[in-house]
Amino acid sequence: MFDSLSDRLGGVFDKLRGRGALSEQDVRDAMREVRVALLEADVALPVVRRFVDRVTEKAIGAEVLKSVTPGQQVVKIVNDELIETLGGETQEGLNLEAKPPVVIMMVGLQGSGKTTTTAKLAKFIREKHGKKALMASLDVNRPAAQEQLAVLGTQIEIATLPIVAGQQPVDIARRALESARLQNSDVLLLDTAGRLHVDEALMAEMKAVASITTPTEVLLVVDALTGQDAVNVAQNFSSEVSLTGVILTRMDGDARGGAALSMRHVTGKPIKFAGTGEKLDALEPFQPSRIANRILGMGDVVSLVEKAAATINAADAEEQARRMSKGLFDLNDLRTQLQQMQNMGGLGMLAGMMPGMKKAKAAMAQSGMDDKVLVHMDAVIGSMTPKERANPALLNAKRKKRVAAGAGMQVQDVNRLLKMHQEMAKAMKQIRKMGGLKGLGALFGKGGMGAAMPGLGGGGMGGMGGPGNGMGDLPPDLQKLLNKK
């Protein structure tokens, strides 16, 4: 989502980092560019003014201008201010401590993804908080809206209120509350009706439902792709309804990101969740510090680790670690890793979360490396016999031809996969020589991977992805592999 903003800010900070000393004018010129970048990203004007003024005031202080690394100091100030703009260091979660059933009311415009988000949130509450949830649709205007929630409820195995034809929203809310009490549900989620625009009838309906159910949480669901309009919608709703938080949907889209940066300032309410995909588990607690890090190209390693923990099978991970410690790495191991990458969101998602991998991601796109590559590689490995997967040395020209035909690929694709496997197998052996995973971990404080593997650029992990490095620091063979179409 923040790609264009991240690119613009990255260019500004690269210039600052390249200078040994900064004058006040240098800082003001850089802030002018930051202002333009934020406006182009569709951030609300009052938010831009406040942000730039606060950053400029701190950045032209003596401790920055006289610092040994003034450019880095400015980046830190911008990072801190971004975190503050997005909601601060402390993340406000759902309030589920009230007397059950805790009522969560979902509000927003039609088409913002309210119904799907309701199901995602119910699933999140069950899995992360261990609470029993009941969902009820109050949307009697949109055709099949109630049926849609019922279908989603079946998919995630969470109860939905039975549909009674012709019943009005206030009556449905009353029945839902009674049903939640009878079923001993901990949480009741109310999916209210949306409109194509904010109108008096919509607001009156929501106020009536709120007066009956006294919701603990009133969450505004906003489509992040609507940009500045999302901010206007938030303003209208917050002036009429007592909101407790915001959920931004489609945060995985290609919008410019302005809605996320403006929302907290405009509504005065925290962004509690972000929808990151269409699947029903694609809902994440909104963490301002992690989003700020992504915007400034610092990656989001914490989210990456959490995603890995949620998707990687513990037994498989132990087996892989055992084989790695022995320096073993065959095509079965490679296939397992490719499947894990797909489960974690594919190449694009992973590159976006790795520190400094912005340019690597761009180079991958330029060389035709996308998530289809993972599927194609898996097909090639799947076309081999068990013996060939365990011992790739068996693959002579005749066998390669058979494997390529079976996978619907070219022999060059098979060769490329084998080359990649060789690179990774070499790396595994090198890790074993260094004393296995413990030895590798010890090196992170002594120059990192660059010290362990001179081919990776000699500058530790920073050599792999620091500003201005990009893909140029990869091993030559892997560099050639990525450059091949």
CSV table of C-alpha atoms in Angstrom, one decimal:
chain,number,residue,atom,x,y,z
A,1,MET,CA,0.0,0.0,0.0
A,2,PHE,CA,2.7,2.5,1.0
A,3,ASP,CA,5.0,1.8,-2.0
A,4,SER,CA,4.9,5.2,-3.7
A,5,LEU,CA,5.2,7.1,-0.3
A,6,SER,CA,8.0,4.8,0.8
A,7,ASP,CA,9.9,5.4,-2.5
A,8,ARG,CA,9.5,9.2,-2.3
A,9,LEU,CA,10.6,9.3,1.4
A,10,GLY,CA,13.5,6.9,0.7
A,11,GLY,CA,14.8,9.3,-2.0
A,12,VAL,CA,14.7,12.3,0.4
A,13,PHE,CA,16.5,10.4,3.2
A,14,ASP,CA,19.1,9.0,0.8
A,15,LYS,CA,20.1,12.6,0.0
A,16,LEU,CA,20.3,13.5,3.7
A,17,ARG,CA,22.3,10.4,4.6
A,18,GLY,CA,24.8,11.2,1.8
A,19,ARG,CA,25.9,14.4,3.5
A,20,GLY,CA,28.4,14.7,6.3
A,21,ALA,CA,26.8,17.7,7.9
A,22,LEU,CA,23.4,19.3,7.6
A,23,SER,CA,22.4,23.0,7.6
A,24,GLU,CA,19.0,24.3,8.7
A,25,GLN,CA,18.3,25.0,5.0
A,26,ASP,CA,19.0,21.3,4.1
A,27,VAL,CA,16.5,20.2,6.6
A,28,ARG,CA,13.8,22.7,5.4
A,29,ASP,CA,14.4,21.6,1.8
A,30,ALA,CA,14.0,18.0,2.7
A,31,MET,CA,10.8,18.7,4.7
A,32,ARG,CA,9.4,20.5,1.7
A,33,GLU,CA,9.9,17.3,-0.3
A,34,VAL,CA,8.4,15.2,2.5
A,35,ARG,CA,5.3,17.6,2.5
A,36,VAL,CA,4.8,17.0,-1.2
A,37,ALA,CA,5.2,13.2,-0.8
A,38,LEU,CA,2.6,13.1,1.9
A,39,LEU,CA,0.1,15.3,-0.1
A,40,GLU,CA,0.6,13.0,-3.1
A,41,ALA,CA,-0.1,10.0,-0.9
A,42,ASP,CA,-3.5,11.6,-0.2
A,43,VAL,CA,-2.8,12.5,3.4
A,44,ALA,CA,-5.3,15.1,4.8
A,45,LEU,CA,-3.8,18.6,4.6
A,46,PRO,CA,-4.2,19.4,8.4
A,47,VAL,CA,-2.3,16.2,9.2
A,48,VAL,CA,0.5,17.1,6.7
A,49,ARG,CA,0.9,20.6,8.1
A,50,ARG,CA,1.0,19.3,11.7
A,51,PHE,CA,3.4,16.5,10.8
A,52,VAL,CA,5.9,18.6,8.8
A,53,ASP,CA,5.9,21.4,11.4
A,54,ARG,CA,6.6,19.0,14.3
A,55,VAL,CA,9.4,17.2,12.4
A,56,THR,CA,11.0,20.5,11.2
A,57,GLU,CA,11.0,21.9,14.8
A,58,LYS,CA,12.8,18.8,16.1
A,59,ALA,CA,15.1,18.4,13.1
A,60,ILE,CA,16.6,21.9,13.2
A,61,GLY,CA,17.6,21.5,16.8
A,62,ALA,CA,21.3,21.7,17.7
A,63,GLU,CA,21.6,18.1,18.7
A,64,VAL,CA,20.6,17.0,15.2
A,65,LEU,CA,22.6,19.4,13.1
A,66,LYS,CA,25.7,18.9,15.3
A,67,SER,CA,25.2,15.1,15.4
A,68,VAL,CA,27.8,12.7,13.9
A,69,THR,CA,25.0,11.2,11.7
A,70,PRO,CA,22.5,14.0,11.2
A,71,GLY,CA,20.8,12.2,8.3
A,72,GLN,CA,20.0,9.2,10.5
A,73,GLN,CA,18.8,11.4,13.3
A,74,VAL,CA,16.3,13.1,10.9
A,75,VAL,CA,15.0,9.6,9.8
A,76,LYS,CA,14.5,8.7,13.5
A,77,ILE,CA,12.5,11.9,14.1
A,78,VAL,CA,10.4,11.2,11.1
A,79,ASN,CA,9.9,7.6,12.2
A,80,ASP,CA,8.8,8.7,15.7
A,81,GLU,CA,6.4,11.3,14.3
A,82,LEU,CA,4.9,8.7,11.9
A,83,ILE,CA,4.3,6.4,14.9
A,84,GLU,CA,2.6,9.3,16.8
A,85,THR,CA,0.5,10.2,13.8
A,86,LEU,CA,-0.7,6.6,13.3
A,87,GLY,CA,-1.7,6.3,17.0
A,88,GLY,CA,1.4,6.1,19.2
A,89,GLU,CA,3.4,3.3,20.7
A,90,THR,CA,0.6,1.8,22.8
A,91,GLN,CA,-1.8,-0.3,20.7
A,92,GLU,CA,-5.4,-0.2,21.9
A,93,GLY,CA,-7.0,-3.6,21.4
A,94,LEU,CA,-10.7,-4.7,21.7
A,95,ASN,CA,-12.4,-4.1,25.0
A,96,LEU,CA,-13.9,-7.5,25.8
A,97,GLU,CA,-14.0,-7.2,29.6
A,98,ALA,CA,-17.6,-6.0,29.9
A,99,LYS,CA,-20.4,-8.2,31.1
A,100,PRO,CA,-21.3,-10.8,28.4
A,101,PRO,CA,-22.5,-10.7,25.8
A,102,VAL,CA,-20.1,-7.9,24.8
A,103,VAL,CA,-21.7,-6.1,21.9
A,104,ILE,CA,-19.5,-5.0,19.0
A,105,MET,CA,-21.3,-2.9,16.4
A,106,MET,CA,-19.8,-2.7,12.9
A,107,VAL,CA,-20.7,0.5,11.0
A,108,GLY,CA,-19.6,1.9,7.6
A,109,LEU,CA,-20.6,2.6,4.0
A,110,GLN,CA,-21.8,0.0,1.6
A,111,GLY,CA,-19.0,-1.7,-0.2
A,112,SER,CA,-16.4,-1.1,2.6
A,113,GLY,CA,-16.1,-4.8,3.4
A,114,LYS,CA,-18.2,-4.7,6.6
A,115,THR,CA,-19.7,-8.2,6.4
A,116,THR,CA,-16.5,-10.0,5.5
A,117,THR,CA,-14.7,-8.0,8.3
A,118,THR,CA,-17.3,-9.0,10.8
A,119,ALA,CA,-16.6,-12.6,10.0
A,120,LYS,CA,-12.8,-12.0,10.2
A,121,LEU,CA,-13.2,-10.3,13.5
A,122,ALA,CA,-15.4,-13.1,15.0
A,123,LYS,CA,-12.7,-15.7,13.9
A,124,PHE,CA,-10.0,-13.5,15.4
A,125,ILE,CA,-11.9,-13.2,18.7
A,126,ARG,CA,-12.3,-17.0,18.9
A,127,GLU,CA,-8.7,-17.8,18.0
A,128,LYS,CA,-6.9,-15.1,19.9
A,129,HIS,CA,-9.1,-14.4,22.9
A,130,GLY,CA,-10.8,-17.9,23.2
A,131,LYS,CA,-14.3,-16.3,23.3
A,132,LYS,CA,-17.6,-17.7,22.0
A,133,ALA,CA,-19.1,-15.3,19.4
A,134,LEU,CA,-22.5,-14.9,17.7
A,135,MET,CA,-22.9,-12.9,14.5
A,136,ALA,CA,-26.1,-11.1,13.4
A,137,SER,CA,-26.8,-9.2,10.2
A,138,LEU,CA,-29.0,-6.1,10.5
A,139,ASP,CA,-28.7,-5.3,6.8
A,140,VAL,CA,-32.2,-5.6,5.3
A,141,ASN,CA,-31.5,-3.3,2.4
A,142,ARG,CA,-28.7,-5.0,0.4
A,143,PRO,CA,-29.9,-8.2,-1.3
A,144,ALA,CA,-28.6,-11.4,0.2
A,145,ALA,CA,-26.5,-9.5,2.9
A,146,GLN,CA,-27.9,-11.7,5.7
A,147,GLU,CA,-27.3,-14.8,3.7
A,148,GLN,CA,-23.7,-13.7,3.0
A,149,LEU,CA,-23.0,-13.5,6.7
A,150,ALA,CA,-24.6,-16.9,7.3
A,151,VAL,CA,-22.4,-18.5,4.6
A,152,LEU,CA,-19.3,-16.9,6.1
A,153,GLY,CA,-20.4,-18.1,9.6
A,154,THR,CA,-20.6,-21.7,8.2
A,155,GLN,CA,-17.1,-21.4,6.7
A,156,ILE,CA,-15.5,-20.2,10.0
A,157,GLU,CA,-17.8,-22.4,12.1
A,158,ILE,CA,-19.2,-19.5,14.1
A,159,ALA,CA,-22.9,-19.2,14.9
A,160,THR,CA,-25.1,-16.6,13.1
A,161,LEU,CA,-28.5,-15.4,14.1
A,162,PRO,CA,-31.3,-17.3,12.1
A,163,ILE,CA,-32.8,-15.1,9.4
A,164,VAL,CA,-36.5,-14.0,9.9
A,165,ALA,CA,-37.8,-12.5,6.6
A,166,GLY,CA,-39.3,-9.0,6.9
A,167,GLN,CA,-37.9,-8.3,10.3
A,168,GLN,CA,-36.5,-4.7,10.8
A,169,PRO,CA,-33.0,-3.9,12.1
A,170,VAL,CA,-34.1,-2.8,15.6
A,171,ASP,CA,-36.1,-6.0,16.1
A,172,ILE,CA,-33.2,-8.1,14.8
A,173,ALA,CA,-30.8,-6.4,17.2
A,174,ARG,CA,-33.2,-7.1,20.1
A,175,ARG,CA,-33.6,-10.8,19.1
A,176,ALA,CA,-29.8,-11.1,18.6
A,177,LEU,CA,-29.2,-9.8,22.1
A,178,GLU,CA,-31.6,-12.3,23.6
A,179,SER,CA,-30.2,-15.2,21.5
A,180,ALA,CA,-26.7,-14.3,22.6
A,181,ARG,CA,-27.8,-14.5,26.3
A,182,LEU,CA,-29.5,-17.8,25.8
A,183,GLN,CA,-26.5,-19.3,24.0
A,184,ASN,CA,-24.1,-18.0,26.6
A,185,SER,CA,-22.1,-16.2,23.9
A,186,ASP,CA,-19.3,-14.0,25.1
A,187,VAL,CA,-19.4,-11.6,22.2
A,188,LEU,CA,-22.2,-10.5,19.9
A,189,LEU,CA,-21.1,-8.9,16.6
A,190,LEU,CA,-23.8,-6.7,14.8
A,191,ASP,CA,-23.2,-6.2,11.1
A,192,THR,CA,-25.3,-3.0,10.4
A,193,ALA,CA,-26.6,-1.8,7.1
A,194,GLY,CA,-24.4,0.4,4.9
A,195,ARG,CA,-25.4,3.1,2.4
A,196,LEU,CA,-23.8,4.4,-0.7
A,197,HIS,CA,-23.3,7.7,1.2
A,198,VAL,CA,-23.9,9.0,4.8
A,199,ASP,CA,-27.6,9.9,5.2
A,200,GLU,CA,-30.0,10.7,8.1
A,201,ALA,CA,-31.9,7.4,7.8
A,202,LEU,CA,-28.7,5.4,8.2
A,203,MET,CA,-27.6,7.5,11.2
A,204,ALA,CA,-31.1,7.3,12.9
A,205,GLU,CA,-31.1,3.5,12.4
A,206,MET,CA,-27.7,3.1,13.9
A,207,LYS,CA,-28.6,5.3,16.9
A,208,ALA,CA,-31.7,3.2,17.5
A,209,VAL,CA,-29.7,-0.1,17.4
A,210,ALA,CA,-27.1,1.4,19.7
A,211,SER,CA,-29.6,2.5,22.3
A,212,ILE,CA,-31.1,-1.0,22.5
A,213,THR,CA,-27.8,-3.0,22.6
A,214,THR,CA,-25.5,-0.5,24.3
A,215,PRO,CA,-22.4,-1.7,22.4
A,216,THR,CA,-19.0,-1.8,24.1
A,217,GLU,CA,-17.2,-1.3,20.8
A,218,VAL,CA,-18.5,0.7,17.8
A,219,LEU,CA,-16.0,0.0,14.9
A,220,LEU,CA,-16.0,2.0,11.7
A,221,VAL,CA,-15.0,-0.1,8.7
A,222,VAL,CA,-13.4,2.0,6.0
A,223,ASP,CA,-12.0,0.9,2.7
A,224,ALA,CA,-8.4,2.2,2.6
A,225,LEU,CA,-8.5,2.4,-1.3
A,226,THR,CA,-10.9,5.3,-1.1
A,227,GLY,CA,-8.1,7.6,0.0
A,228,GLN,CA,-9.2,11.1,1.0
A,229,ASP,CA,-12.9,10.1,0.8
A,230,ALA,CA,-12.3,7.5,3.6
A,231,VAL,CA,-11.3,10.4,5.8
A,232,ASN,CA,-14.5,12.4,4.9
A,233,VAL,CA,-16.6,9.3,5.7
A,234,ALA,CA,-14.8,8.9,9.1
A,235,GLN,CA,-15.5,12.5,9.9
A,236,ASN,CA,-19.2,12.2,9.2
A,237,PHE,CA,-19.6,9.0,11.2
A,238,SER,CA,-17.5,10.2,14.2
A,239,SER,CA,-19.7,13.4,14.4
A,240,GLU,CA,-22.9,11.3,14.6
A,241,VAL,CA,-22.0,8.0,16.3
A,242,SER,CA,-19.8,7.4,19.4
A,243,LEU,CA,-17.0,5.4,17.7
A,244,THR,CA,-14.4,3.4,19.7
A,245,GLY,CA,-12.1,2.5,16.8
A,246,VAL,CA,-11.5,2.1,13.1
A,247,ILE,CA,-10.8,-1.0,10.9
A,248,LEU,CA,-9.1,-0.3,7.6
A,249,THR,CA,-9.8,-2.9,4.9
A,250,ARG,CA,-7.8,-3.6,1.8
A,251,MET,CA,-4.5,-2.5,3.3
A,252,ASP,CA,-2.9,-4.9,0.9
A,253,GLY,CA,-4.1,-2.9,-2.1
A,254,ASP,CA,-2.2,-0.4,-4.2
A,255,ALA,CA,-3.7,2.8,-2.6
A,256,ARG,CA,-1.4,5.6,-1.6
A,257,GLY,CA,-1.8,5.1,2.1
A,258,GLY,CA,-3.1,8.6,3.0
A,259,ALA,CA,-6.2,7.2,4.7
A,260,ALA,CA,-4.2,5.3,7.3
A,261,LEU,CA,-2.0,8.3,8.1
A,262,SER,CA,-5.0,10.7,8.4
A,263,MET,CA,-7.6,8.5,10.2
A,264,ARG,CA,-6.3,8.9,13.8
A,265,HIS,CA,-6.0,12.6,13.6
A,266,VAL,CA,-9.4,13.1,12.0
A,267,THR,CA,-11.5,10.8,14.2
A,268,GLY,CA,-9.5,10.9,17.4
A,269,LYS,CA,-10.0,7.2,17.6
A,270,PRO,CA,-7.4,4.4,17.2
A,271,ILE,CA,-7.1,2.2,14.1
A,272,LYS,CA,-7.6,-1.2,15.8
A,273,PHE,CA,-7.3,-3.6,12.9
A,274,ALA,CA,-6.2,-3.8,9.2
A,275,GLY,CA,-7.6,-6.1,6.6
A,276,THR,CA,-4.7,-7.5,4.6
A,277,GLY,CA,-6.3,-9.8,2.1
A,278,GLU,CA,-9.5,-11.6,1.1
A,279,LYS,CA,-9.0,-14.7,3.2
A,280,LEU,CA,-10.9,-14.9,6.4
A,281,ASP,CA,-7.7,-15.0,8.5
A,282,ALA,CA,-6.3,-11.9,6.8
A,283,LEU,CA,-7.0,-9.5,9.7
A,284,GLU,CA,-4.1,-8.1,11.8
A,285,PRO,CA,-4.1,-5.8,14.9
A,286,PHE,CA,-2.9,-2.4,13.7
A,287,GLN,CA,0.6,-1.7,15.1
A,288,PRO,CA,1.7,2.0,14.4
A,289,SER,CA,5.4,1.3,14.9
A,290,ARG,CA,5.4,-1.6,12.4
A,291,ILE,CA,3.5,0.4,9.8
A,292,ALA,CA,6.0,3.3,10.2
A,293,ASN,CA,8.9,0.9,9.8
A,294,ARG,CA,7.4,-0.4,6.5
A,295,ILE,CA,6.8,3.1,5.2
A,296,LEU,CA,10.5,4.0,5.9
A,297,GLY,CA,11.8,0.8,4.4
A,298,MET,CA,12.9,-0.6,7.7
A,299,GLY,CA,10.8,-3.7,7.3
A,300,ASP,CA,8.6,-5.5,9.8
A,301,VAL,CA,10.5,-8.4,11.1
A,302,VAL,CA,8.2,-8.9,14.1
A,303,SER,CA,5.1,-9.4,11.9
A,304,LEU,CA,7.2,-11.7,9.7
A,305,VAL,CA,8.1,-13.9,12.7
A,306,GLU,CA,4.5,-13.9,13.8
A,307,LYS,CA,3.3,-14.9,10.4
A,308,ALA,CA,6.0,-17.7,10.3
A,309,ALA,CA,4.9,-19.0,13.7
A,310,ALA,CA,1.3,-19.1,12.6
A,311,THR,CA,1.9,-20.8,9.2
A,312,ILE,CA,4.9,-23.1,9.7
A,313,ASN,CA,4.3,-26.6,11.1
A,314,ALA,CA,6.4,-27.0,14.3
A,315,ALA,CA,7.3,-30.7,13.4
A,316,ASP,CA,8.4,-29.7,9.9
A,317,ALA,CA,10.5,-26.9,11.3
A,318,GLU,CA,12.3,-29.2,13.7
A,319,GLU,CA,13.0,-31.7,11.0
A,320,GLN,CA,14.4,-29.0,8.7
A,321,ALA,CA,16.6,-27.6,11.5
A,322,ARG,CA,17.9,-31.1,12.2
A,323,ARG,CA,18.7,-31.7,8.5
A,324,MET,CA,20.3,-28.2,8.2
A,325,SER,CA,22.5,-28.9,11.2
A,326,LYS,CA,23.9,-31.9,9.3
A,327,GLY,CA,24.3,-29.9,6.1
A,328,LEU,CA,21.6,-31.8,4.3
A,329,PHE,CA,19.4,-30.1,1.8
A,330,ASP,CA,17.7,-31.9,-1.0
A,331,LEU,CA,14.8,-30.9,-3.4
A,332,ASN,CA,12.2,-32.2,-0.8
A,333,ASP,CA,13.6,-29.6,1.6
A,334,LEU,CA,13.5,-26.9,-1.1
A,335,ARG,CA,9.9,-27.8,-1.9
A,336,THR,CA,8.9,-27.5,1.8
A,337,GLN,CA,10.5,-24.0,2.0
A,338,LEU,CA,8.7,-22.9,-1.2
A,339,GLN,CA,5.4,-24.1,0.2
A,340,GLN,CA,6.0,-22.2,3.4
A,341,MET,CA,6.8,-19.0,1.5
A,342,GLN,CA,3.5,-19.4,-0.3
A,343,ASN,CA,1.6,-19.9,2.9
A,344,MET,CA,3.2,-16.8,4.4
A,345,GLY,CA,1.9,-14.6,1.5
A,346,GLY,CA,4.4,-15.1,-1.3
A,347,LEU,CA,7.6,-13.3,-2.4
A,348,GLY,CA,6.0,-9.9,-2.5
A,349,MET,CA,4.7,-10.0,1.0
A,350,LEU,CA,8.0,-11.4,2.4
A,351,ALA,CA,10.2,-8.9,0.6
A,352,GLY,CA,7.9,-6.0,1.9
A,353,MET,CA,8.6,-7.1,5.5
A,354,MET,CA,12.3,-7.6,5.2
A,355,PRO,CA,14.5,-4.6,6.3
A,356,GLY,CA,15.9,-2.8,3.3
A,357,MET,CA,14.4,-5.2,0.8
A,358,LYS,CA,12.5,-2.5,-1.1
A,359,LYS,CA,15.0,-2.5,-3.9
A,360,ALA,CA,15.3,-6.2,-3.9
A,361,LYS,CA,11.5,-6.4,-4.4
A,362,ALA,CA,11.7,-4.0,-7.3
A,363,ALA,CA,14.6,-6.0,-8.9
A,364,MET,CA,12.5,-9.2,-8.5
A,365,ALA,CA,9.6,-7.6,-10.3
A,366,GLN,CA,11.8,-6.3,-13.0
A,367,SER,CA,13.3,-9.8,-13.6
A,368,GLY,CA,9.9,-11.5,-13.8
A,369,MET,CA,10.1,-13.0,-10.3
A,370,ASP,CA,6.6,-13.1,-8.9
A,371,ASP,CA,4.5,-15.5,-6.8
A,372,LYS,CA,3.8,-17.7,-9.9
A,373,VAL,CA,7.5,-18.6,-9.8
A,374,LEU,CA,6.9,-20.4,-6.5
A,375,VAL,CA,4.0,-22.4,-8.1
A,376,HIS,CA,6.1,-23.2,-11.2
A,377,MET,CA,9.1,-24.4,-9.1
A,378,ASP,CA,6.7,-26.6,-7.0
A,379,ALA,CA,5.3,-28.1,-10.3
A,380,VAL,CA,8.8,-28.9,-11.5
A,381,ILE,CA,9.8,-30.6,-8.2
A,382,GLY,CA,6.4,-32.5,-8.2
A,383,SER,CA,7.2,-33.8,-11.7
A,384,MET,CA,10.3,-35.6,-10.4
A,385,THR,CA,10.5,-39.1,-8.9
A,386,PRO,CA,11.1,-39.5,-5.1
A,387,LYS,CA,14.6,-40.8,-5.9
A,388,GLU,CA,15.4,-37.7,-8.1
A,389,ARG,CA,14.1,-35.3,-5.4
A,390,ALA,CA,16.3,-37.0,-2.8
A,391,ASN,CA,19.3,-37.1,-5.1
A,392,PRO,CA,19.3,-34.3,-7.8
A,393,ALA,CA,22.6,-35.6,-9.2
A,394,LEU,CA,20.5,-38.3,-11.0
A,395,LEU,CA,18.9,-35.7,-13.3
A,396,ASN,CA,20.7,-36.1,-16.6
A,397,ALA,CA,19.5,-34.4,-19.9
A,398,LYS,CA,16.9,-37.1,-20.6
A,399,ARG,CA,15.4,-37.0,-17.2
A,400,LYS,CA,15.3,-33.2,-17.2
A,401,LYS,CA,13.4,-33.3,-20.5
A,402,ARG,CA,10.8,-35.7,-18.9
A,403,VAL,CA,10.5,-33.5,-15.8
A,404,ALA,CA,10.0,-30.3,-17.9
A,405,ALA,CA,7.3,-31.9,-20.0
A,406,GLY,CA,5.5,-33.3,-16.9
A,407,ALA,CA,5.5,-29.8,-15.3
A,408,GLY,CA,4.5,-28.0,-18.6
A,409,MET,CA,7.8,-26.1,-18.4
A,410,GLN,CA,11.1,-25.7,-20.3
A,411,VAL,CA,14.3,-27.6,-19.6
A,412,GLN,CA,15.9,-24.1,-18.8
A,413,ASP,CA,13.4,-23.8,-15.9
A,414,VAL,CA,14.5,-27.2,-14.6
A,415,ASN,CA,18.1,-26.1,-14.8
A,416,ARG,CA,17.3,-22.8,-13.1
A,417,LEU,CA,15.7,-24.6,-10.2
A,418,LEU,CA,18.6,-27.0,-9.8
A,419,LYS,CA,21.0,-24.0,-9.8
A,420,MET,CA,19.0,-22.4,-7.1
A,421,HIS,CA,19.1,-25.6,-5.1
A,422,GLN,CA,22.9,-25.8,-5.5
A,423,GLU,CA,23.2,-22.3,-4.1
A,424,MET,CA,21.0,-23.0,-1.1
A,425,ALA,CA,22.8,-26.4,-0.5
A,426,LYS,CA,26.2,-24.6,-0.5
A,427,ALA,CA,24.8,-22.1,2.0
A,428,MET,CA,23.6,-24.9,4.3
A,429,LYS,CA,27.0,-26.5,4.2
A,430,GLN,CA,28.7,-23.2,5.0
A,431,ILE,CA,26.3,-22.7,8.0
A,432,ARG,CA,27.3,-26.2,9.2
A,433,LYS,CA,31.0,-25.3,9.0
A,434,MET,CA,30.3,-22.3,11.1
A,435,GLY,CA,28.9,-24.5,13.9
A,436,GLY,CA,25.3,-24.8,12.7
A,437,LEU,CA,22.5,-22.4,13.7
A,438,LYS,CA,24.3,-21.4,17.0
A,439,GLY,CA,27.4,-20.4,15.1
A,440,LEU,CA,25.3,-18.4,12.6
A,441,GLY,CA,23.4,-16.7,15.5
A,442,ALA,CA,26.7,-15.7,17.2
A,443,LEU,CA,27.9,-14.0,14.0
A,444,PHE,CA,25.0,-11.6,13.9
A,445,GLY,CA,26.8,-9.5,16.4
A,446,LYS,CA,30.1,-9.7,14.5
A,447,GLY,CA,29.3,-8.5,11.0
A,448,GLY,CA,26.3,-10.8,10.5
A,449,MET,CA,25.9,-12.8,7.3
A,450,GLY,CA,28.4,-10.7,5.5
A,451,ALA,CA,31.1,-11.8,7.8
A,452,ALA,CA,30.0,-15.4,7.6
A,453,MET,CA,29.6,-15.4,3.8
A,454,PRO,CA,31.9,-12.8,2.1
A,455,GLY,CA,29.9,-13.2,-1.1
A,456,LEU,CA,26.9,-11.5,0.5
A,457,GLY,CA,28.6,-8.1,0.5
A,458,GLY,CA,30.9,-7.9,3.5
A,459,GLY,CA,28.7,-5.5,5.4
A,460,GLY,CA,26.5,-7.9,7.4
A,461,MET,CA,22.8,-7.9,7.0
A,462,GLY,CA,23.1,-4.2,6.2
A,463,GLY,CA,25.1,-5.1,3.2
A,464,MET,CA,22.1,-7.0,1.8
A,465,GLY,CA,19.6,-4.3,2.0
A,466,GLY,CA,20.8,-0.9,3.2
A,467,PRO,CA,19.8,2.1,1.2
A,468,GLY,CA,21.6,2.2,-2.2
A,469,ASN,CA,22.6,-1.5,-2.0
A,470,GLY,CA,19.6,-3.4,-3.3
A,471,MET,CA,20.3,-6.6,-5.3
A,472,GLY,CA,23.9,-5.8,-6.2
A,473,ASP,CA,25.2,-7.5,-3.0
A,474,LEU,CA,23.8,-11.0,-3.8
A,475,PRO,CA,26.1,-13.9,-4.7
A,476,PRO,CA,27.0,-13.6,-8.4
A,477,ASP,CA,25.3,-17.0,-9.4
A,478,LEU,CA,22.1,-16.0,-7.6
A,479,GLN,CA,22.3,-12.6,-9.1
A,480,LYS,CA,22.4,-14.2,-12.6
A,481,LEU,CA,19.5,-16.5,-11.7
A,482,LEU,CA,17.3,-13.6,-10.7
A,483,ASN,CA,18.1,-11.7,-13.8
A,484,LYS,CA,17.0,-14.5,-16.0
A,485,LYS,CA,13.5,-14.2,-17.3
